[in-house]
Amino acid sequence: MTAIWGILNVTPDSFSDGGRYLDVEHAVAHGLLLREQGATILDIGGESTRPGAERIGADVEQQRVIPVIERLAESGVPVSIDTLNAATAAAAVHAGARIVNDVSGGLADPEMRAVVAESGADFAIGHWRGPSADMYAHADYRRVAREVAGELQERIGEAAAAGIAPSRLIVDPGIGFAKAGAQNWDVLRGLDEIVALGPRVLIGTSRKRFLAETLQADAEASVSEARRDLATAVTSALALRAGVWAVRVHDVAATRDALAIAHAWEG
Ligand code: PMM
C-alpha cells in the first residue's frame, strides 16, 4: 500500500496553503482531519521552500512547529519534520517526530546528518542544488533523471558515512527543486532510476507549478486549487505504478481515492 504523507505547512507564505494553519489549534485540527482522510504520516513544516522564498531563523521555525508536533505525536499519528535546520530536526524528534524530511538531502546544514544519525529517526533526503531563492539558476541538465539519481546516490553515501543505516533512508527526486517545467516530467518518466537506488522513494508533486503549466497553456492565468488537486491525485496513481513508496500531498482524500482505484486495477 502506497503511504500518504499529508502536508501541514505552519507558515505564512507556503505557495498553496501559506497562512491557513499558523495557529496551533488550526494546525492540529487540520492534521487530525488529514489523518482521518487517510494520511499515514503527517509532514509538518515551518519554513516555506517555495521558489524565491527567503530563509527564516530556526528559532521562528521551531516556535511554529514544535507545539504542533507535540500535540499530533501525542495523538498517535506518525509525524515527519520538514526542515533544512539540524537544530529544528533535533527539537522535532525530541517532540515526537519519527522522520526528518530534508529537501536538501543534508546539504543545507552541515550538522544535519550527525543529528539524524544520533536521533534514530528515519531520514528523507531530497534532490537539491541550492536554496529556493535562486534554485532555477541550477536547473541545467543533460539527462535529468540520471543526474538526479546520481546526485541522490552521493547523498545516500554521505548519510551512510554519517552512520545512518540504508533502511532508515527515504529518497525524493525533489520535484520542482532546481527543475523547471518539463524537466519534472523527465524525472517522473525516469522514476525507475530513482527506485533502482534501493531506499524507499517519496515524491511530492502536490499542486506544483509544472502541473498547472501542463493544464493551462497561458502561464499568466491561474489554475484553481481543485484542478491542481485532481492533477496531483492522477500523479499519485501513476506513482504507485512506478513503484514509489509514498506521495506527499495536500489533498489527502483525493489521493486516497486515486490510490484505491490504482490498487484495484493492479489486482
Ligand atoms: N516539496 C515542498 C516541501 N517539502 N518535501 C519533500 N520530501 N518533497 C517535496 O517535493 C517537497 C517537500 C514544497 O511544497 P509545499 O510548499 O507545498 O510544502
PDB file of C-alpha atoms and ligand atoms in Angstrom:
ATOM      1  CA  MET A   1       0.000   0.000   0.000  1.00  0.00           C
ATOM      2  CA  THR A   2       1.420   3.375  -1.002  1.00  0.00           C
ATOM      3  CA  ALA A   3       1.951   5.619   2.010  1.00  0.00           C
ATOM      4  CA  ILE A   4       0.306   9.049   2.027  1.00  0.00           C
ATOM      5  CA  TRP A   5       2.167  11.942   3.593  1.00  0.00           C
ATOM      6  CA  GLY A   6      -0.307  14.700   4.471  1.00  0.00           C
ATOM      7  CA  ILE A   7       1.216  18.176   4.194  1.00  0.00           C
ATOM      8  CA  LEU A   8       0.826  20.549   7.125  1.00  0.00           C
ATOM      9  CA  ASN A   9       2.614  23.839   6.498  1.00  0.00           C
ATOM     10  CA  VAL A  10       2.641  26.050   9.585  1.00  0.00           C
ATOM     11  CA  THR A  11       3.875  29.048   7.586  1.00  0.00           C
ATOM     12  CA  PRO A  12       2.583  32.427   6.444  1.00  0.00           C
ATOM     13  CA  ASP A  13       3.988  32.031   2.923  1.00  0.00           C
ATOM     14  CA  SER A  14       3.947  28.470   1.531  1.00  0.00           C
ATOM     15  CA  PHE A  15       2.852  28.676  -2.061  1.00  0.00           C
ATOM     16  CA  SER A  16      -0.513  26.953  -1.761  1.00  0.00           C
ATOM     17  CA  ASP A  17      -1.505  26.751   1.904  1.00  0.00           C
ATOM     18  CA  GLY A  18       0.569  29.551   3.468  1.00  0.00           C
ATOM     19  CA  GLY A  19      -1.194  31.352   6.324  1.00  0.00           C
ATOM     20  CA  ARG A  20      -4.001  28.833   6.772  1.00  0.00           C
ATOM     21  CA  TYR A  21      -2.628  26.888   9.730  1.00  0.00           C
ATOM     22  CA  LEU A  22      -0.417  29.386  11.533  1.00  0.00           C
ATOM     23  CA  ASP A  23      -2.061  28.977  14.937  1.00  0.00           C
ATOM     24  CA  VAL A  24      -1.621  25.757  16.873  1.00  0.00           C
ATOM     25  CA  GLU A  25      -5.301  24.869  17.185  1.00  0.00           C
ATOM     26  CA  HIS A  26      -5.962  25.257  13.453  1.00  0.00           C
ATOM     27  CA  ALA A  27      -2.840  23.281  12.594  1.00  0.00           C
ATOM     28  CA  VAL A  28      -3.635  20.411  14.978  1.00  0.00           C
ATOM     29  CA  ALA A  29      -7.248  20.237  13.777  1.00  0.00           C
ATOM     30  CA  HIS A  30      -6.099  20.123  10.160  1.00  0.00           C
ATOM     31  CA  GLY A  31      -3.551  17.408  10.963  1.00  0.00           C
ATOM     32  CA  LEU A  32      -6.233  15.269  12.608  1.00  0.00           C
ATOM     33  CA  LEU A  33      -8.519  15.808   9.621  1.00  0.00           C
ATOM     34  CA  LEU A  34      -5.747  14.681   7.240  1.00  0.00           C
ATOM     35  CA  ARG A  35      -5.248  11.551   9.325  1.00  0.00           C
ATOM     36  CA  GLU A  36      -8.974  10.821   9.241  1.00  0.00           C
ATOM     37  CA  GLN A  37      -8.884  11.205   5.462  1.00  0.00           C
ATOM     38  CA  GLY A  38      -6.148   8.582   5.144  1.00  0.00           C
ATOM     39  CA  ALA A  39      -2.763  10.204   5.774  1.00  0.00           C
ATOM     40  CA  THR A  40      -0.325   7.624   7.128  1.00  0.00           C
ATOM     41  CA  ILE A  41       2.267  10.263   8.037  1.00  0.00           C
ATOM     42  CA  LEU A  42       1.901  13.986   8.716  1.00  0.00           C
ATOM     43  CA  ASP A  43       4.711  16.125   7.292  1.00  0.00           C
ATOM     44  CA  ILE A  44       4.942  19.324   9.322  1.00  0.00           C
ATOM     45  CA  GLY A  45       6.945  22.309   8.079  1.00  0.00           C
ATOM     46  CA  GLY A  46       7.577  25.789   9.470  1.00  0.00           C
ATOM     47  CA  GLU A  47       9.655  27.296   6.663  1.00  0.00           C
ATOM     48  CA  SER A  48       8.417  27.760   3.108  1.00  0.00           C
ATOM     49  CA  THR A  49      10.584  26.338   0.322  1.00  0.00           C
ATOM     50  CA  ARG A  50       8.518  27.813  -2.498  1.00  0.00           C
ATOM     51  CA  PRO A  51      10.560  29.281  -5.368  1.00  0.00           C
ATOM     52  CA  GLY A  52      12.057  32.599  -4.298  1.00  0.00           C
ATOM     53  CA  ALA A  53      11.328  32.078  -0.580  1.00  0.00           C
ATOM     54  CA  GLU A  54      13.652  33.817   1.886  1.00  0.00           C
ATOM     55  CA  ARG A  55      15.151  31.847   4.778  1.00  0.00           C
ATOM     56  CA  ILE A  56      13.859  32.359   8.329  1.00  0.00           C
ATOM     57  CA  GLY A  57      15.588  31.687  11.653  1.00  0.00           C
ATOM     58  CA  ALA A  58      15.453  28.220  13.215  1.00  0.00           C
ATOM     59  CA  ASP A  59      14.004  29.808  16.375  1.00  0.00           C
ATOM     60  CA  VAL A  60      10.980  31.157  14.494  1.00  0.00           C
ATOM     61  CA  GLU A  61      10.605  27.841  12.695  1.00  0.00           C
ATOM     62  CA  GLN A  62      10.609  25.921  15.983  1.00  0.00           C
ATOM     63  CA  GLN A  63       8.089  28.274  17.596  1.00  0.00           C
ATOM     64  CA  ARG A  64       5.738  27.432  14.742  1.00  0.00           C
ATOM     65  CA  VAL A  65       6.166  23.659  14.536  1.00  0.00           C
ATOM     66  CA  ILE A  66       7.155  22.242  17.934  1.00  0.00           C
ATOM     67  CA  PRO A  67       3.814  22.780  19.738  1.00  0.00           C
ATOM     68  CA  VAL A  68       2.002  21.276  16.741  1.00  0.00           C
ATOM     69  CA  ILE A  69       4.325  18.257  16.607  1.00  0.00           C
ATOM     70  CA  GLU A  70       3.913  17.641  20.336  1.00  0.00           C
ATOM     71  CA  ARG A  71       0.145  17.622  20.082  1.00  0.00           C
ATOM     72  CA  LEU A  72      -0.077  15.467  16.949  1.00  0.00           C
ATOM     73  CA  ALA A  73       2.587  12.966  18.040  1.00  0.00           C
ATOM     74  CA  GLU A  74       0.694  12.614  21.321  1.00  0.00           C
ATOM     75  CA  SER A  75      -2.402  11.656  19.339  1.00  0.00           C
ATOM     76  CA  GLY A  76      -0.510   8.668  17.957  1.00  0.00           C
ATOM     77  CA  VAL A  77      -0.036   9.726  14.341  1.00  0.00           C
ATOM     78  CA  PRO A  78       3.485   9.323  12.879  1.00  0.00           C
ATOM     79  CA  VAL A  79       4.996  12.762  12.286  1.00  0.00           C
ATOM     80  CA  SER A  80       7.715  13.945   9.934  1.00  0.00           C
ATOM     81  CA  ILE A  81       9.505  17.299  10.295  1.00  0.00           C
ATOM     82  CA  ASP A  82      10.111  19.156   7.021  1.00  0.00           C
ATOM     83  CA  THR A  83      13.195  21.253   7.740  1.00  0.00           C
ATOM     84  CA  LEU A  84      16.612  22.333   6.473  1.00  0.00           C
ATOM     85  CA  ASN A  85      17.864  23.037  10.011  1.00  0.00           C
ATOM     86  CA  ALA A  86      19.592  20.448  12.184  1.00  0.00           C
ATOM     87  CA  ALA A  87      18.539  22.231  15.385  1.00  0.00           C
ATOM     88  CA  THR A  88      14.891  22.084  14.322  1.00  0.00           C
ATOM     89  CA  ALA A  89      15.245  18.424  13.366  1.00  0.00           C
ATOM     90  CA  ALA A  90      16.662  17.629  16.830  1.00  0.00           C
ATOM     91  CA  ALA A  91      13.910  19.573  18.620  1.00  0.00           C
ATOM     92  CA  ALA A  92      11.221  17.963  16.458  1.00  0.00           C
ATOM     93  CA  VAL A  93      12.438  14.427  17.166  1.00  0.00           C
ATOM     94  CA  HIS A  94      12.535  15.314  20.846  1.00  0.00           C
ATOM     95  CA  ALA A  95       8.903  16.466  20.496  1.00  0.00           C
ATOM     96  CA  GLY A  96       7.914  13.141  18.912  1.00  0.00           C
ATOM     97  CA  ALA A  97       8.720  13.287  15.179  1.00  0.00           C
ATOM     98  CA  ARG A  98       9.915   9.983  13.702  1.00  0.00           C
ATOM     99  CA  ILE A  99      11.143  11.182  10.312  1.00  0.00           C
ATOM    100  CA  VAL A 100      13.368  14.106   9.324  1.00  0.00           C
ATOM    101  CA  ASN A 101      12.427  15.339   5.844  1.00  0.00           C
ATOM    102  CA  ASP A 102      15.275  17.482   4.492  1.00  0.00           C
ATOM    103  CA  VAL A 103      14.629  18.674   0.935  1.00  0.00           C
ATOM    104  CA  SER A 104      18.353  19.491   0.650  1.00  0.00           C
ATOM    105  CA  GLY A 105      19.344  15.903   1.421  1.00  0.00           C
ATOM    106  CA  GLY A 106      21.667  17.058   4.192  1.00  0.00           C
ATOM    107  CA  LEU A 107      23.411  19.757   2.130  1.00  0.00           C
ATOM    108  CA  ALA A 108      21.881  22.895   3.676  1.00  0.00           C
ATOM    109  CA  ASP A 109      23.079  22.341   7.246  1.00  0.00           C
ATOM    110  CA  PRO A 110      26.440  20.659   7.904  1.00  0.00           C
ATOM    111  CA  GLU A 111      25.158  19.318  11.241  1.00  0.00           C
ATOM    112  CA  MET A 112      22.085  17.622   9.809  1.00  0.00           C
ATOM    113  CA  ARG A 113      23.437  14.116   9.157  1.00  0.00           C
ATOM    114  CA  ALA A 114      25.056  13.798  12.570  1.00  0.00           C
ATOM    115  CA  VAL A 115      21.867  14.973  14.277  1.00  0.00           C
ATOM    116  CA  VAL A 116      19.729  12.498  12.346  1.00  0.00           C
ATOM    117  CA  ALA A 117      22.192   9.643  12.917  1.00  0.00           C
ATOM    118  CA  GLU A 118      22.131  10.319  16.638  1.00  0.00           C
ATOM    119  CA  SER A 119      18.338  10.772  16.811  1.00  0.00           C
ATOM    120  CA  GLY A 120      17.389   7.355  15.446  1.00  0.00           C
ATOM    121  CA  ALA A 121      14.797   8.986  13.151  1.00  0.00           C
ATOM    122  CA  ASP A 122      14.322   7.993   9.521  1.00  0.00           C
ATOM    123  CA  PHE A 123      15.846  10.433   7.022  1.00  0.00           C
ATOM    124  CA  ALA A 124      14.076  11.591   3.856  1.00  0.00           C
ATOM    125  CA  ILE A 125      16.658  13.113   1.532  1.00  0.00           C
ATOM    126  CA  GLY A 126      15.638  15.299  -1.374  1.00  0.00           C
ATOM    127  CA  HIS A 127      17.443  16.151  -4.601  1.00  0.00           C
ATOM    128  CA  TRP A 128      18.526  19.767  -4.277  1.00  0.00           C
ATOM    129  CA  ARG A 129      21.028  22.084  -5.908  1.00  0.00           C
ATOM    130  CA  GLY A 130      20.734  25.223  -3.806  1.00  0.00           C
ATOM    131  CA  PRO A 131      18.429  27.484  -1.797  1.00  0.00           C
ATOM    132  CA  SER A 132      14.936  28.317  -3.070  1.00  0.00           C
ATOM    133  CA  ALA A 133      15.922  31.967  -3.607  1.00  0.00           C
ATOM    134  CA  ASP A 134      17.744  31.096  -6.834  1.00  0.00           C
ATOM    135  CA  MET A 135      17.216  27.371  -7.398  1.00  0.00           C
ATOM    136  CA  TYR A 136      16.230  27.720 -11.056  1.00  0.00           C
ATOM    137  CA  ALA A 137      19.713  29.025 -11.796  1.00  0.00           C
ATOM    138  CA  HIS A 138      20.841  25.420 -11.238  1.00  0.00           C
ATOM    139  CA  ALA A 139      18.240  23.762 -13.481  1.00  0.00           C
ATOM    140  CA  ASP A 140      20.810  22.717 -16.056  1.00  0.00           C
ATOM    141  CA  TYR A 141      20.789  19.036 -17.035  1.00  0.00           C
ATOM    142  CA  ARG A 142      21.621  16.770 -19.941  1.00  0.00           C
ATOM    143  CA  ARG A 143      19.748  13.692 -18.703  1.00  0.00           C
ATOM    144  CA  VAL A 144      17.634  14.797 -15.795  1.00  0.00           C
ATOM    145  CA  ALA A 145      16.544  11.520 -14.170  1.00  0.00           C
ATOM    146  CA  ARG A 146      20.019  10.019 -14.479  1.00  0.00           C
ATOM    147  CA  GLU A 147      21.718  13.066 -12.964  1.00  0.00           C
ATOM    148  CA  VAL A 148      19.160  13.291 -10.164  1.00  0.00           C
ATOM    149  CA  ALA A 149      19.688   9.596  -9.376  1.00  0.00           C
ATOM    150  CA  GLY A 150      23.472  10.068  -9.432  1.00  0.00           C
ATOM    151  CA  GLU A 151      23.332  13.029  -7.054  1.00  0.00           C
ATOM    152  CA  LEU A 152      20.937  11.179  -4.725  1.00  0.00           C
ATOM    153  CA  GLN A 153      23.400   8.289  -4.720  1.00  0.00           C
ATOM    154  CA  GLU A 154      26.006  10.733  -3.371  1.00  0.00           C
ATOM    155  CA  ARG A 155      23.585  11.851  -0.632  1.00  0.00           C
ATOM    156  CA  ILE A 156      22.953   8.184   0.270  1.00  0.00           C
ATOM    157  CA  GLY A 157      26.710   7.628   0.572  1.00  0.00           C
ATOM    158  CA  GLU A 158      27.129  10.691   2.791  1.00  0.00           C
ATOM    159  CA  ALA A 159      24.257   9.579   5.031  1.00  0.00           C
ATOM    160  CA  ALA A 160      25.757   6.087   5.324  1.00  0.00           C
ATOM    161  CA  ALA A 161      29.152   7.582   6.192  1.00  0.00           C
ATOM    162  CA  ALA A 162      27.457   9.548   8.985  1.00  0.00           C
ATOM    163  CA  GLY A 163      26.082   6.303  10.416  1.00  0.00           C
ATOM    164  CA  ILE A 164      22.519   6.325   9.066  1.00  0.00           C
ATOM    165  CA  ALA A 165      21.575   2.786   8.009  1.00  0.00           C
ATOM    166  CA  PRO A 166      20.115   2.427   4.473  1.00  0.00           C
ATOM    167  CA  SER A 167      16.904   1.019   5.988  1.00  0.00           C
ATOM    168  CA  ARG A 168      16.331   4.431   7.606  1.00  0.00           C
ATOM    169  CA  LEU A 169      16.640   6.324   4.325  1.00  0.00           C
ATOM    170  CA  ILE A 170      13.926   7.615   2.001  1.00  0.00           C
ATOM    171  CA  VAL A 171      14.928   9.273  -1.284  1.00  0.00           C
ATOM    172  CA  ASP A 172      12.996  12.012  -3.073  1.00  0.00           C
ATOM    173  CA  PRO A 173      13.850  13.374  -6.550  1.00  0.00           C
ATOM    174  CA  GLY A 174      12.744  16.863  -5.440  1.00  0.00           C
ATOM    175  CA  ILE A 175      10.032  17.738  -7.929  1.00  0.00           C
ATOM    176  CA  GLY A 176      10.210  21.498  -8.604  1.00  0.00           C
ATOM    177  CA  PHE A 177      13.546  21.897  -6.787  1.00  0.00           C
ATOM    178  CA  ALA A 178      16.084  23.209  -9.329  1.00  0.00           C
ATOM    179  CA  LYS A 179      13.867  21.765 -12.058  1.00  0.00           C
ATOM    180  CA  ALA A 180      11.815  23.798 -14.471  1.00  0.00           C
ATOM    181  CA  GLY A 181       8.633  22.772 -16.291  1.00  0.00           C
ATOM    182  CA  ALA A 182       9.231  19.738 -18.488  1.00  0.00           C
ATOM    183  CA  GLN A 183      12.296  18.644 -16.500  1.00  0.00           C
ATOM    184  CA  ASN A 184       9.879  17.488 -13.797  1.00  0.00           C
ATOM    185  CA  TRP A 185       8.119  15.231 -16.290  1.00  0.00           C
ATOM    186  CA  ASP A 186      11.530  13.852 -17.322  1.00  0.00           C
ATOM    187  CA  VAL A 187      12.167  12.933 -13.669  1.00  0.00           C
ATOM    188  CA  LEU A 188       8.767  11.260 -13.294  1.00  0.00           C
ATOM    189  CA  ARG A 189       9.212   9.373 -16.554  1.00  0.00           C
ATOM    190  CA  GLY A 190      12.574   8.155 -15.243  1.00  0.00           C
ATOM    191  CA  LEU A 191      11.412   7.188 -11.749  1.00  0.00           C
ATOM    192  CA  ASP A 192      12.715   3.645 -12.242  1.00  0.00           C
ATOM    193  CA  GLU A 193      16.240   5.105 -11.982  1.00  0.00           C
ATOM    194  CA  ILE A 194      15.345   6.535  -8.567  1.00  0.00           C
ATOM    195  CA  VAL A 195      13.597   3.340  -7.429  1.00  0.00           C
ATOM    196  CA  ALA A 196      16.690   1.359  -8.506  1.00  0.00           C
ATOM    197  CA  LEU A 197      18.790   3.239  -5.915  1.00  0.00           C
ATOM    198  CA  GLY A 198      17.332   0.958  -3.247  1.00  0.00           C
ATOM    199  CA  PRO A 199      15.813   3.064  -0.463  1.00  0.00           C
ATOM    200  CA  ARG A 200      12.083   3.800  -0.248  1.00  0.00           C
ATOM    201  CA  VAL A 201      11.046   6.536  -2.700  1.00  0.00           C
ATOM    202  CA  LEU A 202       8.910   9.568  -1.840  1.00  0.00           C
ATOM    203  CA  ILE A 203       7.615  12.082  -4.373  1.00  0.00           C
ATOM    204  CA  GLY A 204       5.994  15.473  -3.913  1.00  0.00           C
ATOM    205  CA  THR A 205       4.096  16.777  -6.925  1.00  0.00           C
ATOM    206  CA  SER A 206       1.229  18.300  -4.967  1.00  0.00           C
ATOM    207  CA  ARG A 207      -0.214  21.496  -6.518  1.00  0.00           C
ATOM    208  CA  LYS A 208       3.160  22.309  -8.052  1.00  0.00           C
ATOM    209  CA  ARG A 209       3.623  24.777 -10.840  1.00  0.00           C
ATOM    210  CA  PHE A 210       4.564  22.218 -13.508  1.00  0.00           C
ATOM    211  CA  LEU A 211       1.111  20.631 -13.133  1.00  0.00           C
ATOM    212  CA  ALA A 212      -0.598  23.982 -13.599  1.00  0.00           C
ATOM    213  CA  GLU A 213       1.613  24.715 -16.606  1.00  0.00           C
ATOM    214  CA  THR A 214       0.536  21.434 -18.160  1.00  0.00           C
ATOM    215  CA  LEU A 215      -3.151  22.172 -17.621  1.00  0.00           C
ATOM    216  CA  GLN A 216      -3.040  25.772 -18.713  1.00  0.00           C
ATOM    217  CA  ALA A 217      -1.182  26.950 -21.791  1.00  0.00           C
ATOM    218  CA  ASP A 218      -1.417  30.577 -20.668  1.00  0.00           C
ATOM    219  CA  ALA A 219       1.195  30.922 -17.940  1.00  0.00           C
ATOM    220  CA  GLU A 220      -0.410  34.104 -16.623  1.00  0.00           C
ATOM    221  CA  ALA A 221      -3.813  32.512 -15.967  1.00  0.00           C
ATOM    222  CA  SER A 222      -4.177  30.787 -12.629  1.00  0.00           C
ATOM    223  CA  VAL A 223      -5.231  27.150 -12.349  1.00  0.00           C
ATOM    224  CA  SER A 224      -7.634  26.538  -9.461  1.00  0.00           C
ATOM    225  CA  GLU A 225      -6.653  24.535  -6.407  1.00  0.00           C
ATOM    226  CA  ALA A 226      -9.297  21.927  -7.285  1.00  0.00           C
ATOM    227  CA  ARG A 227      -7.722  21.348 -10.694  1.00  0.00           C
ATOM    228  CA  ARG A 228      -4.231  21.138  -9.201  1.00  0.00           C
ATOM    229  CA  ASP A 229      -5.517  18.615  -6.641  1.00  0.00           C
ATOM    230  CA  LEU A 230      -7.084  16.456  -9.337  1.00  0.00           C
ATOM    231  CA  ALA A 231      -3.839  16.563 -11.322  1.00  0.00           C
ATOM    232  CA  THR A 232      -1.949  15.632  -8.139  1.00  0.00           C
ATOM    233  CA  ALA A 233      -4.236  12.644  -7.496  1.00  0.00           C
ATOM    234  CA  VAL A 234      -3.524  11.378 -11.009  1.00  0.00           C
ATOM    235  CA  THR A 235       0.220  11.618 -10.350  1.00  0.00           C
ATOM    236  CA  SER A 236      -0.319   9.642  -7.119  1.00  0.00           C
ATOM    237  CA  ALA A 237      -1.960   6.787  -9.034  1.00  0.00           C
ATOM    238  CA  LEU A 238       0.825   6.802 -11.627  1.00  0.00           C
ATOM    239  CA  ALA A 239       3.458   6.931  -8.879  1.00  0.00           C
ATOM    240  CA  LEU A 240       2.024   3.755  -7.402  1.00  0.00           C
ATOM    241  CA  ARG A 241       2.509   2.033 -10.740  1.00  0.00           C
ATOM    242  CA  ALA A 242       6.089   3.334 -10.890  1.00  0.00           C
ATOM    243  CA  GLY A 243       6.944   1.625  -7.587  1.00  0.00           C
ATOM    244  CA  VAL A 244       7.017   4.694  -5.366  1.00  0.00           C
ATOM    245  CA  TRP A 245       6.653   4.074  -1.619  1.00  0.00           C
ATOM    246  CA  ALA A 246       4.953   7.351  -0.631  1.00  0.00           C
ATOM    247  CA  VAL A 247       3.382  10.501  -2.040  1.00  0.00           C
ATOM    248  CA  ARG A 248       3.372  13.853  -0.237  1.00  0.00           C
ATOM    249  CA  VAL A 249       0.091  15.687  -0.838  1.00  0.00           C
ATOM    250  CA  HIS A 250      -2.161  18.496   0.383  1.00  0.00           C
ATOM    251  CA  ASP A 251      -5.468  16.856  -0.633  1.00  0.00           C
ATOM    252  CA  VAL A 252      -5.233  13.516   1.144  1.00  0.00           C
ATOM    253  CA  ALA A 253      -8.801  12.399   0.385  1.00  0.00           C
ATOM    254  CA  ALA A 254      -8.353  12.723  -3.382  1.00  0.00           C
ATOM    255  CA  THR A 255      -5.059  10.810  -3.337  1.00  0.00           C
ATOM    256  CA  ARG A 256      -6.539   8.118  -1.084  1.00  0.00           C
ATOM    257  CA  ASP A 257      -9.292   7.536  -3.664  1.00  0.00           C
ATOM    258  CA  ALA A 258      -6.889   7.643  -6.602  1.00  0.00           C
ATOM    259  CA  LEU A 259      -4.631   5.074  -4.903  1.00  0.00           C
ATOM    260  CA  ALA A 260      -7.601   2.818  -4.088  1.00  0.00           C
ATOM    261  CA  ILE A 261      -8.566   2.788  -7.758  1.00  0.00           C
ATOM    262  CA  ALA A 262      -4.979   2.181  -8.888  1.00  0.00           C
ATOM    263  CA  HIS A 263      -4.650  -0.674  -6.382  1.00  0.00           C
ATOM    264  CA  ALA A 264      -7.879  -2.257  -7.648  1.00  0.00           C
ATOM    265  CA  TRP A 265      -6.510  -2.023 -11.208  1.00  0.00           C
ATOM    266  CA  GLU A 266      -3.291  -3.737 -10.119  1.00  0.00           C
ATOM    267  CA  GLY A 267      -5.347  -6.516  -8.519  1.00  0.00           C
TER     268      GLY A 267
HETATM  269  N1  PMM B   1       8.105  19.954  -1.573  1.00  0.00           N
HETATM  270  C1  PMM B   1       7.882  21.018  -0.785  1.00  0.00           C
HETATM  271  C2  PMM B   1       8.203  20.959   0.596  1.00  0.00           C
HETATM  272  N2  PMM B   1       8.725  19.845   1.138  1.00  0.00           N
HETATM  273  N3  PMM B   1       9.470  17.627   0.915  1.00  0.00           N
HETATM  274  C3  PMM B   1       9.704  16.567   0.148  1.00  0.00           C
HETATM  275  N4  PMM B   1      10.234  15.449   0.691  1.00  0.00           N
HETATM  276  N5  PMM B   1       9.428  16.555  -1.197  1.00  0.00           N
HETATM  277  C4  PMM B   1       8.896  17.651  -1.825  1.00  0.00           C
HETATM  278  O1  PMM B   1       8.660  17.598  -3.047  1.00  0.00           O
HETATM  279  C5  PMM B   1       8.638  18.811  -1.036  1.00  0.00           C
HETATM  280  C6  PMM B   1       8.942  18.759   0.355  1.00  0.00           C
HETATM  281  C7  PMM B   1       7.284  22.265  -1.345  1.00  0.00           C
HETATM  282  O2  PMM B   1       5.883  22.170  -1.372  1.00  0.00           O
HETATM  283  P1  PMM B   1       4.889  22.813  -0.253  1.00  0.00           P
HETATM  284  O3  PMM B   1       5.286  24.257  -0.115  1.00  0.00           O
HETATM  285  O4  PMM B   1       3.544  22.639  -0.822  1.00  0.00           O
HETATM  286  O5  PMM B   1       5.035  22.075   1.041  1.00  0.00           O
END
